[in-house]
Short mmCIF file of C-alpha atoms in Angstrom, two decimals:
data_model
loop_
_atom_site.label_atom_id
_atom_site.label_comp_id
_atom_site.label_asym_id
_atom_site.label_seq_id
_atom_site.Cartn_x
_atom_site.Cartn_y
_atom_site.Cartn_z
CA UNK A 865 54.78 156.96 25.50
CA UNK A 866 51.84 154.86 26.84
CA UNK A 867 53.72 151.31 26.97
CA UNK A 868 52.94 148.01 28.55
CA UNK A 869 55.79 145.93 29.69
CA UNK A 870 55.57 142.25 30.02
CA UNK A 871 58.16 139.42 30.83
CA UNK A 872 59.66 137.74 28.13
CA UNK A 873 59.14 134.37 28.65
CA UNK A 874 59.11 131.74 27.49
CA UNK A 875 57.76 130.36 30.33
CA UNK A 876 58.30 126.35 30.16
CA UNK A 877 56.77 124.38 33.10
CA UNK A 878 55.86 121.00 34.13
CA UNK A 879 51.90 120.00 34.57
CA UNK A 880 50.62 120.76 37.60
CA UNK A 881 52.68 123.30 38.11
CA UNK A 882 52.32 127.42 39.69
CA UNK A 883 52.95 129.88 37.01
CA UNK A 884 53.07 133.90 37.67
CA UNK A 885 53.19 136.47 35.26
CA UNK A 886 54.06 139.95 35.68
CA UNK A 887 52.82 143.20 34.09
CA UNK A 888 53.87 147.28 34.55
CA UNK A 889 52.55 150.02 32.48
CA UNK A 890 53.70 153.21 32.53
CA UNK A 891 50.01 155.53 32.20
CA UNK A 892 49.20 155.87 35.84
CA UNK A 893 45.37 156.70 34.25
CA UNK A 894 45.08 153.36 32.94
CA UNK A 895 41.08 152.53 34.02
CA UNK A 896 40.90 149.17 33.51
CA UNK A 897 42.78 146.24 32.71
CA UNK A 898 42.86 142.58 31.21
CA UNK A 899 44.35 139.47 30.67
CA UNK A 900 43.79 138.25 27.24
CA UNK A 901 45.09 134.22 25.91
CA UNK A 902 46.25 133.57 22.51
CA UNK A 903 46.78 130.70 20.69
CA UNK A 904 49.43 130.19 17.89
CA UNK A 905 48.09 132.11 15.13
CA UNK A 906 44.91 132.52 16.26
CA UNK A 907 43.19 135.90 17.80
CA UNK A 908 43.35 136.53 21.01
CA UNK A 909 40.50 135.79 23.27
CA UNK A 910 39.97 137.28 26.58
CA UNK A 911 40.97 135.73 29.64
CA UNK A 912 40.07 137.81 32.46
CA UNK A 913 39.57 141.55 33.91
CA UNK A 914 41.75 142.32 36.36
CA UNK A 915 40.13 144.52 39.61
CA UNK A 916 41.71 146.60 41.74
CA UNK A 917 40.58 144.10 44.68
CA UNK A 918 41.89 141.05 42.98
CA UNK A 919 39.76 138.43 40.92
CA UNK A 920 40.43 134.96 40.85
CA UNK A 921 38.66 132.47 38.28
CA UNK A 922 38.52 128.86 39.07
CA UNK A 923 42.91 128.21 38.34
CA UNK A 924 43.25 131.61 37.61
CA UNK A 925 44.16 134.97 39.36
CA UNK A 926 44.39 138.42 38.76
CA UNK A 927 46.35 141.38 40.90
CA UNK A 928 45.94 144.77 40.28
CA UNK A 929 48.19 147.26 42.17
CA UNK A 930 47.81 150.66 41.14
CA UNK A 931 50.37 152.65 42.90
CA UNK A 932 53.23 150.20 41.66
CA UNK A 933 51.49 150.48 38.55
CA UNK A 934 51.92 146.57 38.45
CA UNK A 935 49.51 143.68 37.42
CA UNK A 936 49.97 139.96 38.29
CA UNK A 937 48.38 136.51 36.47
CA UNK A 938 48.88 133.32 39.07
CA UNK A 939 48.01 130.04 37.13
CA UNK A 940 47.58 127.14 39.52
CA UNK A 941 47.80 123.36 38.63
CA UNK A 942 48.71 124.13 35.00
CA UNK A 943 47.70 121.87 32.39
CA UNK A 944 48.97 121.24 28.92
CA UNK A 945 45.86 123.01 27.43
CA UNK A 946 46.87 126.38 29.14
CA UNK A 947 49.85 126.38 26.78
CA UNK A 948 49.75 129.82 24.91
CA UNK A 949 50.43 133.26 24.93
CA UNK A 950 49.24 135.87 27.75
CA UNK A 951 48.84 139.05 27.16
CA UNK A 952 48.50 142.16 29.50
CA UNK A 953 46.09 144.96 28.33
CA UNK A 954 45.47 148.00 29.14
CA UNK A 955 42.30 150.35 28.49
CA UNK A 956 43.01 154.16 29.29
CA UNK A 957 41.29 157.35 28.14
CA UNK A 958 42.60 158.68 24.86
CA UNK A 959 40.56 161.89 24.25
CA UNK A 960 37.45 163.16 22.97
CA UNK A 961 35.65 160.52 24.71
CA UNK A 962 37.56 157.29 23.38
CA UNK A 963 39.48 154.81 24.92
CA UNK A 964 41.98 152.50 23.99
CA UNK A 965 43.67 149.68 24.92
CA UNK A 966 47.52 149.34 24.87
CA UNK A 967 48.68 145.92 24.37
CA UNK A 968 51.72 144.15 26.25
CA UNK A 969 54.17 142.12 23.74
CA UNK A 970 52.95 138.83 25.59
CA UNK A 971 54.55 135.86 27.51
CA UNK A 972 54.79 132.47 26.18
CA UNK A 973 53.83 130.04 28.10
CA UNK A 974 54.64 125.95 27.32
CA UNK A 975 53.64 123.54 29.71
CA UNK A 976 55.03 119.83 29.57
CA UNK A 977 54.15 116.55 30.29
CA UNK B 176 25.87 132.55 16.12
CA UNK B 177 26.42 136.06 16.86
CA UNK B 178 30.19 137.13 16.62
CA UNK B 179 32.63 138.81 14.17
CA UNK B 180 33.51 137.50 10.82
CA UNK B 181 36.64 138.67 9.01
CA UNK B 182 37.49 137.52 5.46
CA UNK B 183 39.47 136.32 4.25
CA UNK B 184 41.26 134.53 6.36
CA UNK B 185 44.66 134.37 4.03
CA UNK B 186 45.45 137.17 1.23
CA UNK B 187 48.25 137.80 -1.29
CA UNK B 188 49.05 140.97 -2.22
CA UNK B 189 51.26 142.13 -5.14
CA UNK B 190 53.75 145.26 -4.54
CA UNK B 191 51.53 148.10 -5.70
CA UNK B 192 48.20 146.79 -5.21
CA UNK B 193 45.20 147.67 -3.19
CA UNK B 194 43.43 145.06 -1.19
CA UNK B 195 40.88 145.30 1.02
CA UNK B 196 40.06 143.27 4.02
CA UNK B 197 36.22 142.69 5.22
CA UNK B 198 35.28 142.48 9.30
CA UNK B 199 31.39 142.05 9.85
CA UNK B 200 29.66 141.79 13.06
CA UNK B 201 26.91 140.80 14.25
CA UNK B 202 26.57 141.93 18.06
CA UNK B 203 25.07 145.52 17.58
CA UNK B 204 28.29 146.86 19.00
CA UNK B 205 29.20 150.50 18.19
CA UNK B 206 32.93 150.40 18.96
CA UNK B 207 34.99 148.66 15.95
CA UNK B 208 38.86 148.45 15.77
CA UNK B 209 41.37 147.56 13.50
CA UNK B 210 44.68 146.11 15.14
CA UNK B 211 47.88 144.65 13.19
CA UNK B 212 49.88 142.11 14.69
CA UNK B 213 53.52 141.48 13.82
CA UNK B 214 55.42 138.44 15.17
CA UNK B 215 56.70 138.88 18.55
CA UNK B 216 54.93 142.44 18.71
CA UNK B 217 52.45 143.42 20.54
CA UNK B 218 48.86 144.59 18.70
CA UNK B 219 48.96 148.12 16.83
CA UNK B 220 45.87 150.02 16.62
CA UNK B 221 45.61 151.16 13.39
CA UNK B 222 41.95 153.16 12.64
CA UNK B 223 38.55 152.84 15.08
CA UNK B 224 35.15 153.66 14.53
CA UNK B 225 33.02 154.72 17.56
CA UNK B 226 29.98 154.92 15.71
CA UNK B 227 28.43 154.98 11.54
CA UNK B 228 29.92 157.33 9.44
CA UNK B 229 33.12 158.11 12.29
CA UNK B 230 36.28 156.66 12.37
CA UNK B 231 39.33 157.87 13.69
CA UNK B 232 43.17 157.23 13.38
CA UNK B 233 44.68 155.55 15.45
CA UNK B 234 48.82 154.86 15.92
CA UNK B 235 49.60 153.37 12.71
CA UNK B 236 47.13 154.45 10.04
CA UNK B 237 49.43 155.62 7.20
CA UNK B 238 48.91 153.57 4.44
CA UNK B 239 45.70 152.27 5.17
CA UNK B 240 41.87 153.34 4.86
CA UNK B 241 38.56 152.69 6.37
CA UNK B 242 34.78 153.12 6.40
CA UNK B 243 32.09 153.10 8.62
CA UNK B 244 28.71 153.39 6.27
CA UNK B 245 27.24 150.77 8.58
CA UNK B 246 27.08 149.96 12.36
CA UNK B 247 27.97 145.82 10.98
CA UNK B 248 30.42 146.26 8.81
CA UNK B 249 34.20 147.95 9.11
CA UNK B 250 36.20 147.96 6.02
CA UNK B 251 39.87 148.04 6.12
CA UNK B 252 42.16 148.94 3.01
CA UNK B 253 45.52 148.30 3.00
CA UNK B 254 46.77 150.98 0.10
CA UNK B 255 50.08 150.45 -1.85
CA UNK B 256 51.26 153.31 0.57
CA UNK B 257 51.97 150.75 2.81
CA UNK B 258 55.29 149.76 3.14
CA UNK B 259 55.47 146.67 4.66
CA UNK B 260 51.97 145.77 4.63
CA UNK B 261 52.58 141.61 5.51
CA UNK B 262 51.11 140.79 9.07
CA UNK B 263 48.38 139.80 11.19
CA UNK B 264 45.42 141.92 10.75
CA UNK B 265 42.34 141.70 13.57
CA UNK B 266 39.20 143.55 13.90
CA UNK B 267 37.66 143.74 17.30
CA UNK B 268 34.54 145.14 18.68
CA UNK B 269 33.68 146.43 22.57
CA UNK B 270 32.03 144.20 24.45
CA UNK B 271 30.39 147.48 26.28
CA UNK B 272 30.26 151.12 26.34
CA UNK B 273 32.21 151.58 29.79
CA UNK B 274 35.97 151.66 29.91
CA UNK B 275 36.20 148.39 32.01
CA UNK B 276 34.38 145.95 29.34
CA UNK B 277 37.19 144.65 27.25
CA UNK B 278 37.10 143.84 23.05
CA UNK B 279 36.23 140.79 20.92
CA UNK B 280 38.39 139.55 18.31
CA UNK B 281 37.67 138.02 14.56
CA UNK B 282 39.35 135.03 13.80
CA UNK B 283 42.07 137.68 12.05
CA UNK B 284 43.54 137.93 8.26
CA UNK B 285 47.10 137.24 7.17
CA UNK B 286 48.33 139.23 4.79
CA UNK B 287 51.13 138.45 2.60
CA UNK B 288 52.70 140.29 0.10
CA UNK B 289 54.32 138.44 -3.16
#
């Protein structure tokens, strides 16, 4: 089974802070892959691709290692507003052409005053 | 604005019933999807539509339907073969036809069932 595994979280933290957040899936022909934010019951919105040479994004930044099969999100300086929930996606070929993406559970993140 | 429209955004359903939940876009994408959401669960992919008058299943279809009569709009019903039809339902489109361009989401539709 095609899964994406994501820590648990909750991940509380005070502003300003360094925040990592770890990713494995288990398709090693996963093609490309995401970070996506989501707000309490909203949709989610994407956040980033992640590349195999590492992106980063103004306080945001994204590790790909393929042969551990492992993806990374470093937030830096966190502020309040970056409370939500990230999740790890993956797109990999399904057949006949298509691709899909396989979404991780997601981690909760809270940051405090 | 262009983007994707899903109504509505809340919906009862009685046990038994059919309902049917809208997702419209406006972005001339091909690729549509239909993902549940249940709390603390990741997204499900339910149906997908890679182009008019296509769709395929996807993990989770049984109990729901779709069509695909035109490239804007993607139709999902939720038949009263579905068990426990109450979640978070989201449509999404492809931002681009090469596997590294990632989806857009509507604002979603809750369903309930009463």
């Amino acid at each position: 089974r095609k899964e994406v595994e994501q820590d648990p979280g909750p991940f509380n933290v005070p502003e300003g802070a360094t925040v990592a957040f770890n990713c494995t899936y288990s398709n090693s022909a996963s093609q490309s892959f995401f970070w996506y934010r989501q707000d309490c019951r909203k949709e989610p919105k994407l956040l980033m691709s992640v590349y195999s040479s590492g992106n980063e994004d103004g306080r945001f930044t994204a590790q790909l290692n393929r042969a551990s099969q492992y993806i990374s999100l470093l937030i830096r300086d966190s502020k309040l507003s970056d409370s939500a929930t990230y999740l790890c996606v993956v797109n990999s070929y399904s057949g006949a052409g298509s691709y899909q993406l396989t979404f991780g559970k997601g981690t909760k993140l809270s940051v405090i005053p | 604005d262009g983007g994707i429209t899903q109504s509505p955004k809340y919906l009862f359903r009685k046990e038994g019933q059919n309902v049917t939940l809208s997702c419209e876009q406006n972005l001339n994408h091909d690729a549509m999807y239909w993902y549940r959401q249940d709390p603390g669960q990741g997204l499900r992919l339910i149906y997908y539509s890679q182009i008019v008058n296509d769709f395929q299943k996807g993990d989770i279809a049984e109990g729901y339907s779709v069509s695909r009569e035109k490239k804007e709009s993607f139709p999902l019903t939720v038949t009263s073969a579905q068990k426990n039809p109450t979640a978070f339902y989201l449509c999404a489109t492809k931002l681009g036809p090469q596997p590294n361009y990632g989806y857009t989401f509507g604002s979603g539709t809750r369903l309930t069932v009463v």
